[in-house]
Short mmCIF file of C-alpha atoms and ligand atoms in Angstrom, two decimals:
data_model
loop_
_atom_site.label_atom_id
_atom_site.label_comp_id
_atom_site.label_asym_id
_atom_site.label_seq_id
_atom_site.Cartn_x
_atom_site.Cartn_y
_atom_site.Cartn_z
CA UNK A 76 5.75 214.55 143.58
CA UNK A 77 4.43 213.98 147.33
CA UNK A 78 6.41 216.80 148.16
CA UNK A 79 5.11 219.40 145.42
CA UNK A 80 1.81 218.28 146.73
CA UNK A 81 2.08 219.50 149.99
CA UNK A 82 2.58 217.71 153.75
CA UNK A 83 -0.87 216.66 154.11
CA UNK A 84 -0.74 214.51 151.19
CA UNK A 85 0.29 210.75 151.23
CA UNK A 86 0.82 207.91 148.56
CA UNK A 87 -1.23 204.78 148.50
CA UNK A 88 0.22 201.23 148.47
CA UNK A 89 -1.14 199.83 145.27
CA UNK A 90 -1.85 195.98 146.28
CA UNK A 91 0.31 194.06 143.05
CA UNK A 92 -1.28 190.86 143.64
CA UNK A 93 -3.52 191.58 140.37
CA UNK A 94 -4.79 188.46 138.16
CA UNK A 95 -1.66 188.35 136.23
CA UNK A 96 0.62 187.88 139.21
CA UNK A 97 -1.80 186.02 140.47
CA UNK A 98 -1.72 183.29 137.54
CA UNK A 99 2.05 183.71 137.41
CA UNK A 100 2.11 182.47 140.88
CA UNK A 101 -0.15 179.87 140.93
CA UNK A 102 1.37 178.45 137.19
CA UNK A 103 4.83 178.53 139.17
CA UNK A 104 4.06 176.40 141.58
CA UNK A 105 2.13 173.88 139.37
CA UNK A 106 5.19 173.34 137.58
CA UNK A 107 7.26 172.94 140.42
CA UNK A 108 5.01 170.00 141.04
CA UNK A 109 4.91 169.11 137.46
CA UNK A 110 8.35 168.38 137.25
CA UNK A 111 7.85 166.17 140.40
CA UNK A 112 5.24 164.40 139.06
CA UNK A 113 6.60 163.73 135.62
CA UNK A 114 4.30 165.99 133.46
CA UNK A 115 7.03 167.13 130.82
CA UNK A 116 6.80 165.29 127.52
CA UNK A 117 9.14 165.73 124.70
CA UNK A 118 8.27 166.09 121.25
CA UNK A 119 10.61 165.31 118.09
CA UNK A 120 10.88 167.44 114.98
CA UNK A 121 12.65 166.29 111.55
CA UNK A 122 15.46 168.64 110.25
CA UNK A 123 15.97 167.31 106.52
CA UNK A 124 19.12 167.93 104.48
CA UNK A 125 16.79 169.83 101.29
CA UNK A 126 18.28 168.00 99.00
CA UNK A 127 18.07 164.26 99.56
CA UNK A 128 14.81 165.07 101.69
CA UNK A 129 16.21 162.52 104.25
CA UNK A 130 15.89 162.95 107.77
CA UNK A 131 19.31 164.12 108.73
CA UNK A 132 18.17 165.21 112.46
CA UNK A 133 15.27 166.29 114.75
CA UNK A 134 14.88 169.42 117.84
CA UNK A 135 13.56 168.19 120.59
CA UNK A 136 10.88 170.80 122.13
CA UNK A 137 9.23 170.15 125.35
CA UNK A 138 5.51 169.89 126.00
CA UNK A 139 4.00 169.97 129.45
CA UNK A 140 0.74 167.57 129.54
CA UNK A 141 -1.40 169.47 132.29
CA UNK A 142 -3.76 166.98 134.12
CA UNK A 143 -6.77 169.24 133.76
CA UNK A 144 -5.54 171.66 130.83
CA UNK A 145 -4.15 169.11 128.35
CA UNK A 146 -0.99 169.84 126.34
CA UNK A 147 0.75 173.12 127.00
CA UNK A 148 3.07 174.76 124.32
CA UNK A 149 6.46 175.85 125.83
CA UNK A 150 5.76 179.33 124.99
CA UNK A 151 2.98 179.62 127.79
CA UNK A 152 5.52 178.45 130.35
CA UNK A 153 8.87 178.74 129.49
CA UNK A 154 8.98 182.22 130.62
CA UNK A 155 8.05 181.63 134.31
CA UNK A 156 10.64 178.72 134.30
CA UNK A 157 12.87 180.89 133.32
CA UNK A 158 12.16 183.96 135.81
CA UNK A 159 11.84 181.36 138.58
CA UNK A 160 14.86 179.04 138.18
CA UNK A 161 12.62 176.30 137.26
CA UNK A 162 14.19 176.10 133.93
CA UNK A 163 17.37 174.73 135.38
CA UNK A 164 15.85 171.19 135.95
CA UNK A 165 13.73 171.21 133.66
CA UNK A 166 16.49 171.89 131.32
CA UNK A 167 18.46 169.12 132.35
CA UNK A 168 15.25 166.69 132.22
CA UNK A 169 14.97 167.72 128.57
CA UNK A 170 18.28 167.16 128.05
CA UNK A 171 18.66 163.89 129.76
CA UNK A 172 15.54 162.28 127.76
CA UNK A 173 16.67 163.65 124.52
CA UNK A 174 20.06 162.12 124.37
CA UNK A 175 18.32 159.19 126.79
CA UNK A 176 16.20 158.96 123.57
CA UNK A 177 18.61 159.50 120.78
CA UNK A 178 21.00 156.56 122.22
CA UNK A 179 17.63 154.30 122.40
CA UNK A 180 17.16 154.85 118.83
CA UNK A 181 21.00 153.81 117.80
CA UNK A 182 20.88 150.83 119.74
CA UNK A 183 17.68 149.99 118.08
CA UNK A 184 19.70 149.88 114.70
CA UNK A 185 18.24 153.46 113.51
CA UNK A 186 20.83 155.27 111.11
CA UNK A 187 22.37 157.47 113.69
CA UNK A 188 20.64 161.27 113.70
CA UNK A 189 21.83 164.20 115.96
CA UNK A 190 19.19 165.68 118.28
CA UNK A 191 19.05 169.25 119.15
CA UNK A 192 18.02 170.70 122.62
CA UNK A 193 17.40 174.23 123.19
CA UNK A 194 19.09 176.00 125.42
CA UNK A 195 17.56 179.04 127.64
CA UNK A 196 19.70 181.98 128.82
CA UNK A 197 19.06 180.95 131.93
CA UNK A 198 20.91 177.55 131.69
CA UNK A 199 23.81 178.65 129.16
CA UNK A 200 24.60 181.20 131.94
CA UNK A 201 24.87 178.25 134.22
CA UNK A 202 28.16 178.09 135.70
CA UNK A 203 28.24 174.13 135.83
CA UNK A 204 26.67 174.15 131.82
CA UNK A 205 29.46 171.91 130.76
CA UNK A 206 29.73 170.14 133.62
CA UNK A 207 25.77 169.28 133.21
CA UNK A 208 26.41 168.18 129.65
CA UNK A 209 29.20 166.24 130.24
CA UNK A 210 27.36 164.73 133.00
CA UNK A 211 24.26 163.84 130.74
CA UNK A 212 26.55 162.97 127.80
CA UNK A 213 28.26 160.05 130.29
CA UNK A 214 25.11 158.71 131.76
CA UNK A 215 23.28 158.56 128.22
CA UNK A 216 26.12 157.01 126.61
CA UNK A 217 26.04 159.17 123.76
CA UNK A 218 28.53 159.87 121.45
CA UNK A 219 28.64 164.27 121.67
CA UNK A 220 28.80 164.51 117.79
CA UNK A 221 24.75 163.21 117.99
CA UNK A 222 23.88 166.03 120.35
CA UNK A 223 23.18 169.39 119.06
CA UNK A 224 22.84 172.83 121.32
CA UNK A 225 20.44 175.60 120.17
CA UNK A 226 21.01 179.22 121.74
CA UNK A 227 19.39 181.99 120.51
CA UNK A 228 20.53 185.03 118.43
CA UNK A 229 19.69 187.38 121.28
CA UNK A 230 21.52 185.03 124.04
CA UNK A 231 24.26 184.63 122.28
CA UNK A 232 24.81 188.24 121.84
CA UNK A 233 23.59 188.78 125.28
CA UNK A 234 27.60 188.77 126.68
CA UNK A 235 29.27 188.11 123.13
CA UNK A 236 32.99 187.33 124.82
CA UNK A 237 31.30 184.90 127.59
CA UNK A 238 29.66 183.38 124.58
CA UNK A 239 32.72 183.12 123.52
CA UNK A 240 34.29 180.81 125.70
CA UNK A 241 31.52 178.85 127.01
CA UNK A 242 30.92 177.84 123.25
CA UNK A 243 34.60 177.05 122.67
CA UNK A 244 34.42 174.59 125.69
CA UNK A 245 31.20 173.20 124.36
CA UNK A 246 32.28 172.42 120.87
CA UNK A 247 35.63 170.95 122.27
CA UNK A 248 33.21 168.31 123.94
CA UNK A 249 32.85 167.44 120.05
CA UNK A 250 28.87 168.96 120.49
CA UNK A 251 27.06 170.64 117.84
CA UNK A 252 26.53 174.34 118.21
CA UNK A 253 23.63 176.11 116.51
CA UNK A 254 22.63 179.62 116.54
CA UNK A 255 18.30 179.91 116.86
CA UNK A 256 16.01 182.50 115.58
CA UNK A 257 18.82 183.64 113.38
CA UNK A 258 17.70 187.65 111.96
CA UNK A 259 16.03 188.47 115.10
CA UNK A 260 18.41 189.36 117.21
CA UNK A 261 21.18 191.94 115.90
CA UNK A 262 24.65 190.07 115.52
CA UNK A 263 27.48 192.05 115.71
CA UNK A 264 29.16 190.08 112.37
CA UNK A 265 33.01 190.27 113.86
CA UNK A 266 31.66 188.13 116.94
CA UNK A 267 29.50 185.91 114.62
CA UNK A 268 33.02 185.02 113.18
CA UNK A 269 34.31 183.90 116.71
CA UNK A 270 31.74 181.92 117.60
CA UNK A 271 32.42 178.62 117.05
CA UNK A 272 29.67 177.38 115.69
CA UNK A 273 28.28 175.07 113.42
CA UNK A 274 24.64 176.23 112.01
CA UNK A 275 22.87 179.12 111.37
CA UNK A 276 18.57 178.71 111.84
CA UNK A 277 16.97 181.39 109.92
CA UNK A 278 14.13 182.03 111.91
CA UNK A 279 10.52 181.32 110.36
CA UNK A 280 9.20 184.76 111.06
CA UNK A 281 11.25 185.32 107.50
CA UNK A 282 10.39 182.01 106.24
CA UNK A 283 6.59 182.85 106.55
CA UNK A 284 6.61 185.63 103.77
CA UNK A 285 9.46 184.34 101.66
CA UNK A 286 7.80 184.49 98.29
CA UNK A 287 5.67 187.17 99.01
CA UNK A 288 7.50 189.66 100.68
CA UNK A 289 10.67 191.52 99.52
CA UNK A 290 12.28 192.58 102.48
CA UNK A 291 11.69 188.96 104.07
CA UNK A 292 13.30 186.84 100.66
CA UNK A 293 16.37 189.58 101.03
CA UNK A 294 16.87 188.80 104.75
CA UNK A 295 16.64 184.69 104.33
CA UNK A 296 18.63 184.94 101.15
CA UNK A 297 21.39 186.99 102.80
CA UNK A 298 21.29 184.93 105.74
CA UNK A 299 21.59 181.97 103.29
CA UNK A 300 24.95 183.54 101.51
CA UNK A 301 25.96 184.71 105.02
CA UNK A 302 26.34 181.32 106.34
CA UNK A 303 28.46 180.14 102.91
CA UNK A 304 30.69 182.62 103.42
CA UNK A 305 31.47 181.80 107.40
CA UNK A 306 31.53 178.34 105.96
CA UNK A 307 28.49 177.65 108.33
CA UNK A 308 25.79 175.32 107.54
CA UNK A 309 22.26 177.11 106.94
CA UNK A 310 18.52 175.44 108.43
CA UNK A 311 15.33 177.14 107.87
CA UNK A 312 12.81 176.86 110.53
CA UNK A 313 8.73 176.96 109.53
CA UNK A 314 8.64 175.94 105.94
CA UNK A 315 5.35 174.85 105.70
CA UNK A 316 4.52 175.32 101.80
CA UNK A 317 6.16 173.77 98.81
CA UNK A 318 7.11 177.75 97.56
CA UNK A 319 9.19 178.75 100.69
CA UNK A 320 10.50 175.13 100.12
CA UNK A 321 11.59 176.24 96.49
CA UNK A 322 12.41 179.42 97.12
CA UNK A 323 15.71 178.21 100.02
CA UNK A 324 16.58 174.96 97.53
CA UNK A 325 17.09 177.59 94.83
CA UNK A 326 18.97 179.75 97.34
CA UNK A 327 20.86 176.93 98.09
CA UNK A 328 19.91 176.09 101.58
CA UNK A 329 21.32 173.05 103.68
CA UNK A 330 18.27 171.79 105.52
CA UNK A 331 14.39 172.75 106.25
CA UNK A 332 12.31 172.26 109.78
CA UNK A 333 8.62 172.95 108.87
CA UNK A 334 5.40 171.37 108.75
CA UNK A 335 5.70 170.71 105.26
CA UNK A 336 7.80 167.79 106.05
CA UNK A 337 6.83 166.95 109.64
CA UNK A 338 4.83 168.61 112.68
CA UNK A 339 7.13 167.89 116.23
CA UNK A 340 5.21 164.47 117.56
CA UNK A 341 5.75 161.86 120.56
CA UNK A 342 9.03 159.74 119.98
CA UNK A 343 6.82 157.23 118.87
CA UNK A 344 5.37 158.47 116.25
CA UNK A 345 8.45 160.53 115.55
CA UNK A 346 10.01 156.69 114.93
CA UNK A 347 7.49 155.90 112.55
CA UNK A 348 8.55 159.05 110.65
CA UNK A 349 11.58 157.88 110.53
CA UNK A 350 10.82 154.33 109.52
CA UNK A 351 8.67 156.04 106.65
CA UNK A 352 11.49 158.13 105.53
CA UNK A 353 14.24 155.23 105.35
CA UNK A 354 12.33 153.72 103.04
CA UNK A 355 11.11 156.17 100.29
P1 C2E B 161 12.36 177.25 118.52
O1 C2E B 161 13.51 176.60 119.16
O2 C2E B 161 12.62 178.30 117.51
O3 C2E B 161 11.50 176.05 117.89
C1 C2E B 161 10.76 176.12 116.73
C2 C2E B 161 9.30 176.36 116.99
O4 C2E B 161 8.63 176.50 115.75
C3 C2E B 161 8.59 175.19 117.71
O5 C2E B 161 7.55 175.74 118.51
C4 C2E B 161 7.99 174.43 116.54
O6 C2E B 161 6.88 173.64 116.91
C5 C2E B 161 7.58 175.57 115.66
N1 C2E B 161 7.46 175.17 114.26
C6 C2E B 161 8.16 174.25 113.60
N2 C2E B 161 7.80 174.18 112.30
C7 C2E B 161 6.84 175.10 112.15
C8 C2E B 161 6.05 175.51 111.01
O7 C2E B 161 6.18 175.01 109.90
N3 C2E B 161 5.16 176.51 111.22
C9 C2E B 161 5.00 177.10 112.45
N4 C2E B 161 4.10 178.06 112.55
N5 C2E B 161 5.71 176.73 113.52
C10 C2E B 161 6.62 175.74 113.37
P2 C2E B 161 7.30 175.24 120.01
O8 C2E B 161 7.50 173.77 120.09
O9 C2E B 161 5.99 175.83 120.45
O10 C2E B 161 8.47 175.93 120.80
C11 C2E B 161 8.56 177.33 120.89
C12 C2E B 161 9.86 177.76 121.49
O11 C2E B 161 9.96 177.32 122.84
C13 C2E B 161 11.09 177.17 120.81
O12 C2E B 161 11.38 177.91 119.64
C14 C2E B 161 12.13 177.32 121.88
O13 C2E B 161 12.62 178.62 121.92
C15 C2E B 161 11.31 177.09 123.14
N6 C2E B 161 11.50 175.70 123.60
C16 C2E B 161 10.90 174.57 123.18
N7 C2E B 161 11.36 173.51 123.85
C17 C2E B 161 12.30 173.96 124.72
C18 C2E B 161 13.15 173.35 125.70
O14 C2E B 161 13.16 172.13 125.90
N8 C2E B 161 13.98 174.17 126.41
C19 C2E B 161 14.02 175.52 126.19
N9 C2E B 161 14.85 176.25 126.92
N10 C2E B 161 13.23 176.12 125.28
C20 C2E B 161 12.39 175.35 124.56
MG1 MG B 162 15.20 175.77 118.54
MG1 MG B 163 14.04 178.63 116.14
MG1 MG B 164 11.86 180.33 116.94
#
């Protein structure tokens, strides 16, 4: 275009620093000194099996409590851990408290519960991912079948036949593998039937307009039948109302995550849910 333009004509350097990279920049290196200084938190979820409404498990999602800004939702800065690499030890801190956690709870005498940890693409490109795990796994002290990987639809799909493998060598470590924000993505179905894993999470986006909308009670339903058929075990994620609840028990789902039954909360609190639970 310079050239159409004539000799005497010249392009400008636009400057880039603009207030988005700006923020992205400054946020990336407050959490490089966040995970220095401790600021991570993680938060526990119930998963309960829909039928006995007992807590059968929780996902552990990560909170970072900002000195000045207060608690900070993963969405708002998972994404520059990610682009930065950041995400690799923070990923490893999440995991290391979670199963740190879980084992705490055993040895306390808890009826034993598998915790899930989210994986980003980031990490379950990782060429030492296993090796991490394993790692983690031995220091913790516990037992694989209590820990429970989430990857996403979309990651999983990302390199299907590297997916593939690195799940195989996962799940012979005895861990749980789930697949996350199941629907969103698009699943080739032949490689859903090599992946070797455990759980499919419908993801709430469906869940939110269950008994309202058509197309979304087809999807979950399908998703639902789906699952039976690969002989996979089915979780829906959001259900906050006692209708979408209805709806997946008629359907014949596994397990619900939702605030109907329990927002994610400090391990503490989390134990009280627990507690609560046990005895009703
Ligand atoms: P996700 O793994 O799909 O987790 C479920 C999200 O839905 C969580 O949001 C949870 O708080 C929220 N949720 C659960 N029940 C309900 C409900 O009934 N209604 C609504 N509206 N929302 C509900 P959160 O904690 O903000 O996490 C968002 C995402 O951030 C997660 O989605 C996950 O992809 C990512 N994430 C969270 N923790 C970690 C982590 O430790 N590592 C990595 N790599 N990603 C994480
Ligand atoms: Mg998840
Ligand atoms: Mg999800
Ligand atoms: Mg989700």
């Amino acid at each position: 275009r310079a050239k159409e333009q004539g000799r005497n004509s010249y392009q400008l350097y636009t400057p880039v620093m603009n207030d988005r990279a700006f923020e992205r920049l400054s946020m990336e290196n407050s959490l490089r000194r966040a995970l220095e200084r401790n600021e991570f938190e993680l938060y526990y979820q119930p998963k309960v099996n829909i039928k006995s409404q007992k807590i059968v498990g929780m996902e552990a999602l990560v909170r970072w409590r900002h000195p000045e800004k207060g608690l900070i939702l993963p969405g708002d800065f998972i994404p520059v851990a990610e682009d930065t690499g950041l995400i690799v030890p923070m990923g490893e801190w999440v995991l290391k408290t979670a199963c740190a956690q879980n084992k705490a709870w055993q040895n306390a005498g808890f009826p034993p519960m598998r915790v899930a940890v989210n994986l980003s693409a980031r990490q379950f490109q990782l060429q030492n991912l296993q090796e991490m795990v394993a790692g983690v796994l031995g220091e913790t002290g516990l037992d694989p079948c209590w820990l429970e990987l989430e990857i996403t639809e979309t990651i999983a799909m990302q390199n299907a036949e590297f997916t593939v493998k690195t799940l195989k060598e996962l799940k012979e470590m005895g861990i749980q593998l789930s697949i996350d924000d199941f629907g969103t993505g698009y699943s080739s179905l032949s490689y859903l039937k090599r992946f070797p894993i455990n759980k499919l999470k419908i993801d709430k986006s469906f869940v939110r307009e269950i008994n309202t909308d058509h197309d979304n009670a087809a999807i979950a339903s399908a998703v639902i039948v789906l699952g039976q058929s690969l002989k996979l075990g089915v979780i829906a994620e959001g259900v906050e109302t006692e209708e979408q609840l209805e709806f997946l028990k008629e359907h014949q789902c596994d397990e619900i995550q939702g605030y109907l039954f329990g927002r994610p909360v400090p391990a503490m609190e989390f134990e009280a849910m627990i507690l609560q639970n046990i005895i009703n």
